[in-house]
Tab-separated table of C-alpha atoms in Angstrom:
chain	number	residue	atom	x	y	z
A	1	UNK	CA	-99.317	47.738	25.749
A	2	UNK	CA	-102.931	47.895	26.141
A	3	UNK	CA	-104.951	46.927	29.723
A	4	UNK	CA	-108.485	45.173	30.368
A	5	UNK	CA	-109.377	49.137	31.207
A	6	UNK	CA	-108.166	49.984	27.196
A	7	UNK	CA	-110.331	47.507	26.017
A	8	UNK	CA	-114.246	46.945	25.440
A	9	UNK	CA	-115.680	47.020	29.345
A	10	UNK	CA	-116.797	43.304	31.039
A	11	UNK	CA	-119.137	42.651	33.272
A	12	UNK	CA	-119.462	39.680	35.420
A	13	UNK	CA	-123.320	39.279	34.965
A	14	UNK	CA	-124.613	35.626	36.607
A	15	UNK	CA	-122.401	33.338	39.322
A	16	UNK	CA	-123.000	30.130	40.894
A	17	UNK	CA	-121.444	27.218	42.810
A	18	UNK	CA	-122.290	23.708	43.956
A	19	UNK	CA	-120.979	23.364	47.370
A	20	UNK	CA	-117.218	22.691	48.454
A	21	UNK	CA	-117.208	19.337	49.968
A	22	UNK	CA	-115.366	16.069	50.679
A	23	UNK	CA	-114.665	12.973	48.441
A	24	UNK	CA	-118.071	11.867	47.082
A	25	UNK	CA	-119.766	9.852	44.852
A	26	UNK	CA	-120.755	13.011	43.242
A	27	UNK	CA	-119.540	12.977	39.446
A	28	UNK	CA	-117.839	16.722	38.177
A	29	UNK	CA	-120.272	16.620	35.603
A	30	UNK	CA	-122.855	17.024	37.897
A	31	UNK	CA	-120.960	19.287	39.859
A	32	UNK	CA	-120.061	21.350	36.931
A	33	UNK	CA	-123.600	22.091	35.651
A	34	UNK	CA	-124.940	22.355	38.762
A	35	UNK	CA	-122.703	26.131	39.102
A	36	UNK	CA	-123.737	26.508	35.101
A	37	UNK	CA	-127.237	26.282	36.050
A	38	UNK	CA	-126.598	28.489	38.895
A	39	UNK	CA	-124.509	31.099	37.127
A	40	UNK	CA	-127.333	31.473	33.862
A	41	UNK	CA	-130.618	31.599	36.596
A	42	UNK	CA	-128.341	34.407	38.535
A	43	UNK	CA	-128.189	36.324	35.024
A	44	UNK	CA	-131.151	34.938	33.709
A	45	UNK	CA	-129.703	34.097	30.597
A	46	UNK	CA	-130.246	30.490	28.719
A	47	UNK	CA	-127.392	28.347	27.626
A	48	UNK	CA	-127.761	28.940	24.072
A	49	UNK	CA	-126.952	32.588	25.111
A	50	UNK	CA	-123.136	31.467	26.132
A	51	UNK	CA	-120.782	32.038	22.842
A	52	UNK	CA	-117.817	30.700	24.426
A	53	UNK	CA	-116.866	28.545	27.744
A	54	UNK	CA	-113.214	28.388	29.866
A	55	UNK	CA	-113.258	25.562	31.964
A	56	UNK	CA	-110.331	25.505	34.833
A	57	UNK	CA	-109.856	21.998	36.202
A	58	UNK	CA	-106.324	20.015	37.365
A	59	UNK	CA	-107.094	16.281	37.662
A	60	UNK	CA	-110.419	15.193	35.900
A	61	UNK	CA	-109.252	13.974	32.185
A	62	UNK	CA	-109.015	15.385	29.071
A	63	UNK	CA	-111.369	17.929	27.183
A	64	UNK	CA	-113.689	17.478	30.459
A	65	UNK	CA	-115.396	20.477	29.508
A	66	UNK	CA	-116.338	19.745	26.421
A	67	UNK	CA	-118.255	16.179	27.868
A	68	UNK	CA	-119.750	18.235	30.752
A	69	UNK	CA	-121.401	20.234	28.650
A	70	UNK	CA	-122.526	18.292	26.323
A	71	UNK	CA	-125.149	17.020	28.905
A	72	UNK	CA	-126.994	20.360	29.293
A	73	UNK	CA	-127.047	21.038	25.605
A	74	UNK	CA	-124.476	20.938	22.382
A	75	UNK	CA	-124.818	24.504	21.305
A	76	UNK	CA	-121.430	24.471	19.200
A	77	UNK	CA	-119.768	27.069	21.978
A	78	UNK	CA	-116.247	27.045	21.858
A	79	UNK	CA	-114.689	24.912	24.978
A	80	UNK	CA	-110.952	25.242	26.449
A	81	UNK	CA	-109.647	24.030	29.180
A	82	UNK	CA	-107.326	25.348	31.453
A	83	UNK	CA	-104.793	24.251	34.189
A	84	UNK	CA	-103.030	26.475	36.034
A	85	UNK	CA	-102.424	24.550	39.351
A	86	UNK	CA	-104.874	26.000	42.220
A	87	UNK	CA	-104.781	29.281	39.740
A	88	UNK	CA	-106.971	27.125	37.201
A	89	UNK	CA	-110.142	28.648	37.501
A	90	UNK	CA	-108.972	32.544	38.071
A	91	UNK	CA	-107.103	31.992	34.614
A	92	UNK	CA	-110.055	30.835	33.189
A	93	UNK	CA	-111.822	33.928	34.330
A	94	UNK	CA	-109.149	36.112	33.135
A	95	UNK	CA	-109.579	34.071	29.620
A	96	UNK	CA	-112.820	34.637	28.991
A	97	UNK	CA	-112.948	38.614	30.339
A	98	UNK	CA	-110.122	39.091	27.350
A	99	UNK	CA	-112.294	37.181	24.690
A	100	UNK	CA	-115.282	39.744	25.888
A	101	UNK	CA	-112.843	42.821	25.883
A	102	UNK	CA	-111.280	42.246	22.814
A	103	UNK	CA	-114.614	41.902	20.561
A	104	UNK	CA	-114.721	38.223	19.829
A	105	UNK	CA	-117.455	37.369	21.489
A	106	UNK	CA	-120.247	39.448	23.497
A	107	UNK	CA	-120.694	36.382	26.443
A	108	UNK	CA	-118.606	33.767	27.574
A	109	UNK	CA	-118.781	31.491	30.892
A	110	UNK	CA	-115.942	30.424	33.340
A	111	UNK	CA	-116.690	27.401	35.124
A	112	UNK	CA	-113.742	25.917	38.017
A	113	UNK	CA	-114.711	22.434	38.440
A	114	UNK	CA	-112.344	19.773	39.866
A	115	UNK	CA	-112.872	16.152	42.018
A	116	UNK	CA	-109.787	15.276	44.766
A	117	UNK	CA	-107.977	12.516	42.630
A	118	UNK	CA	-105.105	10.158	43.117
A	119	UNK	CA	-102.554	12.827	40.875
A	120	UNK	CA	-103.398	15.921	43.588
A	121	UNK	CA	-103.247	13.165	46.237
A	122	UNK	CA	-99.854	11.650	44.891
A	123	UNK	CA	-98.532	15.823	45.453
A	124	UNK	CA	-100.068	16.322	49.004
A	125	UNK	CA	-97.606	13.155	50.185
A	126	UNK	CA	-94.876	13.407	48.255
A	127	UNK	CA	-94.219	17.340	47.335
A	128	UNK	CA	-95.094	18.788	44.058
A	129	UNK	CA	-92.190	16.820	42.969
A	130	UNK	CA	-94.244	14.185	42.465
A	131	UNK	CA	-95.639	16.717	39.340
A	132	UNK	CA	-92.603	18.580	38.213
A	133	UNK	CA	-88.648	19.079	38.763
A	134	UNK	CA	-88.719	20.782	42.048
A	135	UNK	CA	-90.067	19.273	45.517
A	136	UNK	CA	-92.286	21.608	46.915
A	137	UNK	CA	-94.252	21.212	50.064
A	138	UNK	CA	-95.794	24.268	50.979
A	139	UNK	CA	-97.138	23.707	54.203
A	140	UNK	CA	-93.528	22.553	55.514
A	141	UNK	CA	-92.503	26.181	53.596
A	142	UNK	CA	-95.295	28.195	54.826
A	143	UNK	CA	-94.956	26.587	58.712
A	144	UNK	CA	-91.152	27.662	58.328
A	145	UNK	CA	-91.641	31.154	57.719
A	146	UNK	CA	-94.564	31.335	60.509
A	147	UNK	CA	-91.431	30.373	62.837
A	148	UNK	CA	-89.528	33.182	61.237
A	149	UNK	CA	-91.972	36.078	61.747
A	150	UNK	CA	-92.458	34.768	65.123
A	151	UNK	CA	-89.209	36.016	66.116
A	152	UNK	CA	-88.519	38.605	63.610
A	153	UNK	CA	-92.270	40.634	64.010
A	154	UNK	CA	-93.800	39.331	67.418
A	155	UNK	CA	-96.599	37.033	65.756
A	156	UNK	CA	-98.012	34.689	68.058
A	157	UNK	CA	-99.815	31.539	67.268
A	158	UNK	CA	-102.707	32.864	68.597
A	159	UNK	CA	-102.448	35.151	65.547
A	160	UNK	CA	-102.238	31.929	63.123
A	161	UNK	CA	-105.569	30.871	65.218
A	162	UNK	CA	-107.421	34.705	65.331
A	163	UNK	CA	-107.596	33.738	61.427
A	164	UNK	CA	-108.620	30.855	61.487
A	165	UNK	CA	-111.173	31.243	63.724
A	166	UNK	CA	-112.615	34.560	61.871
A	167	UNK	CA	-112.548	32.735	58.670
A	168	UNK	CA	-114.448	29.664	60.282
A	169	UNK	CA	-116.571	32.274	61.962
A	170	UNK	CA	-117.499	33.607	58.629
A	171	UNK	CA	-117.834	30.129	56.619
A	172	UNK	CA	-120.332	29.383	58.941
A	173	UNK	CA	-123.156	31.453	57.138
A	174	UNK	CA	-121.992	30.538	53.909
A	175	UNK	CA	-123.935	28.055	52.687
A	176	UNK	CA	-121.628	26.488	49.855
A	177	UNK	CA	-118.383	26.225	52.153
A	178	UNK	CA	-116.652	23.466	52.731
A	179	UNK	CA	-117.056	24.332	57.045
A	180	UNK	CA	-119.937	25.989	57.785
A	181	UNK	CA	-119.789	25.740	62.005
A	182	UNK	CA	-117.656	28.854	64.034
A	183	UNK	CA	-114.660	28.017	65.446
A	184	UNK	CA	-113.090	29.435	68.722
A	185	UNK	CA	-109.259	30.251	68.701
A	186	UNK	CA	-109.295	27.644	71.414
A	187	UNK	CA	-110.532	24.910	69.241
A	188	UNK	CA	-108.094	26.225	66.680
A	189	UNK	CA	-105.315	25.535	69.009
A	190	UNK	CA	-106.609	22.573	69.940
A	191	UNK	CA	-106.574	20.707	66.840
A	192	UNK	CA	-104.130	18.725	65.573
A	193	UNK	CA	-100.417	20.180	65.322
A	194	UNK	CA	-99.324	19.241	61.680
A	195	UNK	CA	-96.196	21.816	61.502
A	196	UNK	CA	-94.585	24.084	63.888
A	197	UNK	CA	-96.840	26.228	64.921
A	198	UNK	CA	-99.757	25.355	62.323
A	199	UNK	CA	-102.651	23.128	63.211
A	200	UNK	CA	-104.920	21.311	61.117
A	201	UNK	CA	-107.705	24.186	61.366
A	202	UNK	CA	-105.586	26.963	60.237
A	203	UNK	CA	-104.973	24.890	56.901
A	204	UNK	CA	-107.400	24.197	53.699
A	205	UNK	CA	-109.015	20.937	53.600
A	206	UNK	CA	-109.099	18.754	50.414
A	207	UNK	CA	-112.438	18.719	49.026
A	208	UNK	CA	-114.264	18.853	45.512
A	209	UNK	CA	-116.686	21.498	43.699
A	210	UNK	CA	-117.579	23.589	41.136
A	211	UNK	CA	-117.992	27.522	40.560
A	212	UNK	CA	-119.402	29.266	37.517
A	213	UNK	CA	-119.256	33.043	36.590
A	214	UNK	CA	-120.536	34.674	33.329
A	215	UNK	CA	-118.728	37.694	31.817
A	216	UNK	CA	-120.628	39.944	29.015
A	217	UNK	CA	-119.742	42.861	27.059
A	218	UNK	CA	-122.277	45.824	27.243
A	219	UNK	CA	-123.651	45.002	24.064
A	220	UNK	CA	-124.885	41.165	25.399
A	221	UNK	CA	-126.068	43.317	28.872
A	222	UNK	CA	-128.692	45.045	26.024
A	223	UNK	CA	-129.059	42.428	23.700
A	224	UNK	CA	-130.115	39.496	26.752
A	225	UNK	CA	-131.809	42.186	28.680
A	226	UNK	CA	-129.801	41.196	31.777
A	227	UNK	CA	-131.111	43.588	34.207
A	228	UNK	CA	-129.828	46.316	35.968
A	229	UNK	CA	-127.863	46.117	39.522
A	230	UNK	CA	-126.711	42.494	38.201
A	231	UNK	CA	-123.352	43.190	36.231
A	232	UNK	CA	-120.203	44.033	38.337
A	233	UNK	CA	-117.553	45.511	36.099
A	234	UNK	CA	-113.908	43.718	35.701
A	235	UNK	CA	-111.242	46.216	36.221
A	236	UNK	CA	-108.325	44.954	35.883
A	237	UNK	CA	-107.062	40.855	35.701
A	238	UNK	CA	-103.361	40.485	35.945
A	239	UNK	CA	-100.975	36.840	36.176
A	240	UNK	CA	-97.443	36.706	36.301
A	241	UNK	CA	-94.791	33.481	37.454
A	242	UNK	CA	-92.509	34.167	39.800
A	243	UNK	CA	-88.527	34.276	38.312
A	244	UNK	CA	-86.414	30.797	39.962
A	245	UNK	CA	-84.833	31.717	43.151
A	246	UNK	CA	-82.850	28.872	43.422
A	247	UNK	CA	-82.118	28.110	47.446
A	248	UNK	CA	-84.938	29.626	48.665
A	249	UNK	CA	-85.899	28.280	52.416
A	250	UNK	CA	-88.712	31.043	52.693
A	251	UNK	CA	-91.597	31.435	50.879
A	252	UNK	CA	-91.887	34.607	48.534
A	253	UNK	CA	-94.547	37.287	47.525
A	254	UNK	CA	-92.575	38.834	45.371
A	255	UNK	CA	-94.706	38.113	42.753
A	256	UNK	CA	-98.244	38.335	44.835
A	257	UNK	CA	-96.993	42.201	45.229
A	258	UNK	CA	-95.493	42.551	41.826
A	259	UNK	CA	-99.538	41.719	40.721
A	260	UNK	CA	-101.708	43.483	42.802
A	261	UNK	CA	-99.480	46.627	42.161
A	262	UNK	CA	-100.310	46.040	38.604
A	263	UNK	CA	-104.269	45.270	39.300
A	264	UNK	CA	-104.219	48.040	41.096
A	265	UNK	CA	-102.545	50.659	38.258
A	266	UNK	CA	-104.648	48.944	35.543
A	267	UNK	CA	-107.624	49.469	37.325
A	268	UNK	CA	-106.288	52.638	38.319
A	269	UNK	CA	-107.343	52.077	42.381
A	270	UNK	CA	-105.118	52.407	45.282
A	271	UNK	CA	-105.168	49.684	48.057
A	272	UNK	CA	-107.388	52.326	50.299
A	273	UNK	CA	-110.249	52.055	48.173
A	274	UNK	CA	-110.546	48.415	48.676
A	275	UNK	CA	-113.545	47.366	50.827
A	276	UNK	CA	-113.052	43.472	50.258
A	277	UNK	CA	-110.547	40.701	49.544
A	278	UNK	CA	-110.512	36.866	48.875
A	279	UNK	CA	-107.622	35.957	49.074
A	280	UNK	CA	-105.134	33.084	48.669
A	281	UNK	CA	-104.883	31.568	52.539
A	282	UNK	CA	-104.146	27.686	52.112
A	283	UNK	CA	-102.285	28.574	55.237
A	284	UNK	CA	-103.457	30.832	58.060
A	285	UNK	CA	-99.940	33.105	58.052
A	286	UNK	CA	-100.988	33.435	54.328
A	287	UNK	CA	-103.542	36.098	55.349
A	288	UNK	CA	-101.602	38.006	57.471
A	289	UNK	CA	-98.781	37.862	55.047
A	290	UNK	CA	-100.599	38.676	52.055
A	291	UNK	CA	-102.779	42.086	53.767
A	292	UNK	CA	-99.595	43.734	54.573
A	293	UNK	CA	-98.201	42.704	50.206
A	294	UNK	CA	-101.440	44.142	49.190
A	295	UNK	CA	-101.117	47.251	51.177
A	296	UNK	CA	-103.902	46.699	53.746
A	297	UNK	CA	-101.742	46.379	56.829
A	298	UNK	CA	-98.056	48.507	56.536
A	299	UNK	CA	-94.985	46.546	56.676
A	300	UNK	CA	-94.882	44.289	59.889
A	301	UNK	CA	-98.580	44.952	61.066
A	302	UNK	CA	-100.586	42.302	59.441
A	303	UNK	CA	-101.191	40.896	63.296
A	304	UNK	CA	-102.234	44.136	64.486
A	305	UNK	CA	-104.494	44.666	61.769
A	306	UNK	CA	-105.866	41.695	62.107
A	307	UNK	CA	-106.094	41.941	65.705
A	308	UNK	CA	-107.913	45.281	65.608
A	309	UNK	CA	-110.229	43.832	63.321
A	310	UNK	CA	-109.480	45.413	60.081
A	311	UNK	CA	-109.866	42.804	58.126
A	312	UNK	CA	-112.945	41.226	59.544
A	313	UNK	CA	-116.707	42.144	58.594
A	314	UNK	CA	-117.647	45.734	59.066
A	315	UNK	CA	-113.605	46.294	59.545
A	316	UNK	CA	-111.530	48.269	57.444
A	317	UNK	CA	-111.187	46.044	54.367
A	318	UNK	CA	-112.773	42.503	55.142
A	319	UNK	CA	-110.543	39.366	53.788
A	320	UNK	CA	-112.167	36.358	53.243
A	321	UNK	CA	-115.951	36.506	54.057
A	322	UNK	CA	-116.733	33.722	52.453
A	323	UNK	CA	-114.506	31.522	54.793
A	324	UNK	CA	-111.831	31.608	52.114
A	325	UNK	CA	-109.632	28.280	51.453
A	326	UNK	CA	-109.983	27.999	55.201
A	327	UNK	CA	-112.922	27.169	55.404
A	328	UNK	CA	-114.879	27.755	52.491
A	329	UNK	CA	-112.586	25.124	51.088
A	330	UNK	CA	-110.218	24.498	47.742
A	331	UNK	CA	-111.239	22.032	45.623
A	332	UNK	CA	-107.869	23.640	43.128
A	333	UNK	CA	-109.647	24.335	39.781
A	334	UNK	CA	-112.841	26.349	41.132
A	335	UNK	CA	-111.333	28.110	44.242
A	336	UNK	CA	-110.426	31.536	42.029
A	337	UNK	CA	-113.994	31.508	40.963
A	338	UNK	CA	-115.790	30.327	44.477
A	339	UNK	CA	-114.159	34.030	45.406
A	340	UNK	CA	-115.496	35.768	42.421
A	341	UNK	CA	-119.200	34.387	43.353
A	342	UNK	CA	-118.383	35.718	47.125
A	343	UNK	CA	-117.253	39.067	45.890
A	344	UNK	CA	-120.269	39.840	43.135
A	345	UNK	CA	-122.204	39.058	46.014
A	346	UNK	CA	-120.947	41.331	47.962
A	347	UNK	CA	-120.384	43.990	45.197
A	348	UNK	CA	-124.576	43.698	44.527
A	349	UNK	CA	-125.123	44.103	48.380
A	350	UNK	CA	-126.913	41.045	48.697
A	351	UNK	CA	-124.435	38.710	50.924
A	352	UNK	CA	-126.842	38.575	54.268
A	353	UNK	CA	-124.983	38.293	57.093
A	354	UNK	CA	-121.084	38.760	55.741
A	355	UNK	CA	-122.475	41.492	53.906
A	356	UNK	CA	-119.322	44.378	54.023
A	357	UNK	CA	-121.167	47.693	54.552
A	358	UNK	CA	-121.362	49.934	51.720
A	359	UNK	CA	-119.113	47.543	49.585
A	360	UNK	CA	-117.987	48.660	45.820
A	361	UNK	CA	-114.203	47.838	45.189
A	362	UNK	CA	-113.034	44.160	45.469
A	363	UNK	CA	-109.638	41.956	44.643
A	364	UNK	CA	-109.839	38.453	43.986
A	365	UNK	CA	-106.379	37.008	44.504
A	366	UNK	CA	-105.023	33.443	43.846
A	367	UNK	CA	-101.567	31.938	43.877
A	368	UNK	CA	-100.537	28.410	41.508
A	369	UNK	CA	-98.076	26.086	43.085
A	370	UNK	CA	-96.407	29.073	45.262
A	371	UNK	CA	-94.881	30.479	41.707
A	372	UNK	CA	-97.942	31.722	40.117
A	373	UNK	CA	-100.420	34.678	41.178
A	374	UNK	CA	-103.268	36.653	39.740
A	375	UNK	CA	-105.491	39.120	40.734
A	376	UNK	CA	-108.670	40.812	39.775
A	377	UNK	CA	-110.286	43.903	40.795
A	378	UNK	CA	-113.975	44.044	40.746
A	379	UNK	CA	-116.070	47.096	40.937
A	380	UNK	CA	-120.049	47.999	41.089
A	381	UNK	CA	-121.050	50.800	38.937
């Protein structure tokens, strides 16, 4: 079976983003083209350029896409639209680095984009139930197995707050997050207590945005003259659903680990050379959970490691620069591309003051509805 690596290299050549924020009167359209624009000026490409679009979105109508961009110009591109829970916008990207690989087309543009509506609403009070067969709240879920690690591993909730507070910390020069002030682990513990140990400032907020990200084959790089030190090259991309486990009180990342092992053998890497992560942390114990999967942290240590400061900037493999769901926010359908546009940023050397020193090897990591995951590795030439 052939990889991303087997295929025609892709290169992630332009990003951009319109700023995570609360319920507005700002229309996704606007929101949309505002990372589009964003995304072509970063490569310096024109629309007309684009051959093919994925747009990732969960709750803002049918063929969405295809109206969006018909207000910055009806070029004929080819527009689908994808839903894959908060994994929306990473499967986008993942769709439209295979149509690059594969030959069909030479450039193609991902864009998340996604408005807080009354169906994600609906979910956030009544369990994903409200969407499918199976209730599923996963902050009651994730709070649970905080409580269990407390006693089985010695985490503390100052832990939950340390990651908070970094990811806060970070958001806080970012200038498209969600949060953009620091936060203490004091005022992380002082905020409201929504479950067991978790507050309200170790958990996402809702909120709204957009994130764009243009992938080209080398053949577009020549043809558009995108110039050099702009493309980062894609890897590996790798999504897989979890099996039912039926009775499960715990949360699982059976299939977070079962996918980064593959990202990382498809992109031939181990976890050592990784020198940053965005990852999926709806849920402070997320991040601590998901450094040891990923091979960051061993078995049992993702407090320590976190503690001695591994995965902050200038640590050992920074997680989250960009705030991640934290604080940079997850507006569901462009969260998996927000951490793209952190990571090329990064991967160029040119993210200011989160800049991770001497940064070439990156995983973007998203989960869907608990049951989903996919990651991406990243890498500058």
């Amino acid at each position: 079976m052939a990889v991303l690596r087997d295929l025609r290299p892709v290169y992630v050549v332009g990003v951009g983003m319109h700023r995570y924020q609360f319920a507005s009167d700002t229309n996704y359209i606007d929101m949309g083209l505002t990372a589009t624009r964003g995304a072509l000026a970063d490569a310096g490409i024109a629309f007309d350029a684009v051959e093919s679009a994925y747009v990732g979105c969960t709750g803002i109508g049918l063929a969405a896409g295809r109206i969006m961009f018909n207000h910055i110009g009806s070029t004929g591109l080819a527009v689908t639209q994808v839903e894959n829970a908060s994994a929306s916008g990473s499967s986008a990207f993942q769709l439209a680095c295979f149509e690059v690989a594969a030959g069909l087309r030479d450039c193609a543009i991902a864009v998340g984009v996604d408005k807080y509506g009354d169906q994600v609403r609906a979910a956030g009070k009544e369990g994903v139930g409200k969407l499918s067969d199976t209730a599923n709240i996963p902050l009651i879920r994730y709070a649970i197995m905080a409580e269990h690690l407390k006693k089985a591993k010695g985490l503390t909730q100052e832990d939950l707050a340390l990651v908070a507070s970094k990811n806060h910390t970070n958001a806080a020069t970012n200038p498209f997050a969600q949060f953009q002030k620091p936060r203490t682990v004091e005022q992380i513990l002082a905020s409201t207590l929504v479950a067991g140990s978790t507050t309200s400032l170790m958990c996402t907020p809702r909120g709204e945005g957009a994130a764009a990200a243009i992938v080209c084959s080398e053949e577009g790089i020549r043809r558009l003259g995108i110039a050099g030190g702009k493309p980062i090259r894609v890897l590996s991309s790798v999504l897989q659903s979890e099996k039912p486990q039926v009775g499960r009180e715990l949360p699982s990342v059976t299939v977070a680990q079962t996918v980064a092992d593959k990202a990382y053998a498809e992109a031939g890497i181990t976890s050592d050379q990784l020198d940053v992560v965005e990852l999926h942390d709806a849920f402070a114990i997320e991040e601590i959970l998901y450094t040891e999967t990923f091979g960051l942290a061993p078995k049992g240590e993702g407090q320590l490691f976190l503690r001695d400061g591994g995965s902050a900037i200038g640590g050992k493999c920074c997680v989250n620069s960009s705030g991640g769901l934290i604080a940079q926010g997850h507006p569901l359908g462009p969260t998996g591309i927000g951490q793209i546009h952190e990571i090329v940023h990064q991967l160029r050397h040119e993210n200011g003051p989160r800049q991770q020193p001497d940064a070439k090897t990156a995983m973007a990591h998203m989960i869907g509805l608990g049951t989903i995951a996919i990651a991406h590795i990243f890498q500058r030439d």
